[in-house]
Short mmCIF file of C-alpha atoms in Angstrom, two decimals:
data_model
loop_
_atom_site.label_atom_id
_atom_site.label_comp_id
_atom_site.label_asym_id
_atom_site.label_seq_id
_atom_site.Cartn_x
_atom_site.Cartn_y
_atom_site.Cartn_z
CA MET T 1312 -70.86 33.09 -16.53
CA TYR T 1313 -72.09 35.13 -19.45
CA TYR T 1314 -71.64 38.90 -19.36
CA SER T 1315 -73.56 41.07 -21.77
CA ARG T 1316 -71.75 43.81 -23.65
CA LYS T 1317 -74.82 45.99 -23.14
CA ASN T 1318 -73.70 46.65 -19.56
CA GLN T 1319 -70.31 48.01 -20.61
CA GLU T 1320 -69.69 51.73 -20.73
CA PRO T 1321 -68.90 53.17 -24.15
CA PRO T 1322 -65.15 53.73 -24.71
CA VAL T 1323 -63.77 57.16 -23.88
CA GLN T 1324 -62.56 59.01 -26.96
CA GLU T 1325 -59.80 61.58 -27.08
CA GLU T 1326 -58.05 63.64 -29.73
CA THR T 1327 -54.92 61.66 -30.55
CA GLU T 1328 -51.93 62.36 -32.79
CA ILE T 1329 -51.62 59.79 -35.55
CA LEU T 1330 -49.38 59.13 -38.54
CA GLU T 1331 -51.52 58.87 -41.68
CA CYS T 1332 -50.47 57.68 -45.14
CA THR T 1333 -50.15 60.49 -47.69
CA LYS T 1334 -51.28 58.27 -50.59
CA GLU T 1335 -54.95 59.04 -51.21
CA GLU T 1336 -55.94 55.46 -52.11
CA CYS T 1337 -54.29 53.98 -48.98
CA LYS T 1338 -56.10 53.86 -45.64
CA GLY T 1339 -52.97 53.19 -43.55
CA TRP T 1340 -52.56 54.99 -40.23
CA MET T 1341 -51.17 54.37 -36.73
CA ARG T 1342 -51.10 56.09 -33.38
CA LYS T 1343 -48.00 58.28 -33.16
CA ASP T 1344 -47.39 57.08 -29.58
CA PHE T 1345 -47.08 53.49 -30.83
CA SER T 1346 -44.70 54.17 -33.73
CA TYR T 1347 -40.91 53.91 -33.64
CA ASP T 1348 -40.10 57.02 -35.63
CA SER T 1349 -41.94 60.17 -36.64
CA HIS T 1350 -40.76 59.80 -40.27
CA GLN T 1351 -42.06 56.31 -40.90
CA LYS T 1352 -43.15 54.86 -44.18
CA CYS T 1353 -46.62 53.39 -44.46
CA PRO T 1354 -46.52 49.67 -43.56
CA LEU T 1355 -49.12 48.96 -46.26
CA CYS T 1356 -47.85 50.83 -49.34
CA LYS T 1357 -44.45 52.27 -48.24
CA SER T 1358 -45.49 55.90 -48.95
CA GLN T 1359 -44.63 58.77 -46.61
CA MET T 1360 -46.68 59.34 -43.46
CA LYS T 1361 -47.91 62.72 -42.16
CA THR T 1362 -48.97 63.78 -38.68
CA GLU T 1363 -52.69 64.35 -38.16
CA LYS T 1364 -55.15 64.32 -35.25
CA ARG T 1365 -58.21 62.07 -34.87
CA LEU T 1366 -60.88 61.54 -32.26
CA ILE T 1367 -60.36 57.84 -31.40
CA ASP T 1368 -60.80 55.47 -28.46
CA LYS T 1369 -58.41 56.09 -25.60
CA ILE T 1370 -55.86 53.33 -24.94
CA SER T 1371 -53.75 53.37 -21.81
CA ARG T 1372 -50.09 52.55 -22.28
CA ASN T 1373 -49.32 50.18 -19.45
CA LEU T 1374 -45.60 49.63 -20.03
CA HIS T 1375 -45.18 47.52 -16.88
CA LYS T 1376 -47.89 44.99 -17.70
CA LYS T 1377 -46.84 41.39 -17.11
#
């Protein structure tokens, strides 16, 4: 069967803490909840990361998913 995306509800957005690259030319960022350490280096350019907040799509963390 074919299901149209038009019938789907828009994703719920929430203010989320992220780690964002401090290098102005780099667009690297990640959700803080999905990082290993709060003092990570950017995976793209290896610069320092800083904590920020963004309004992004909500993702549930189902740790017991099989």
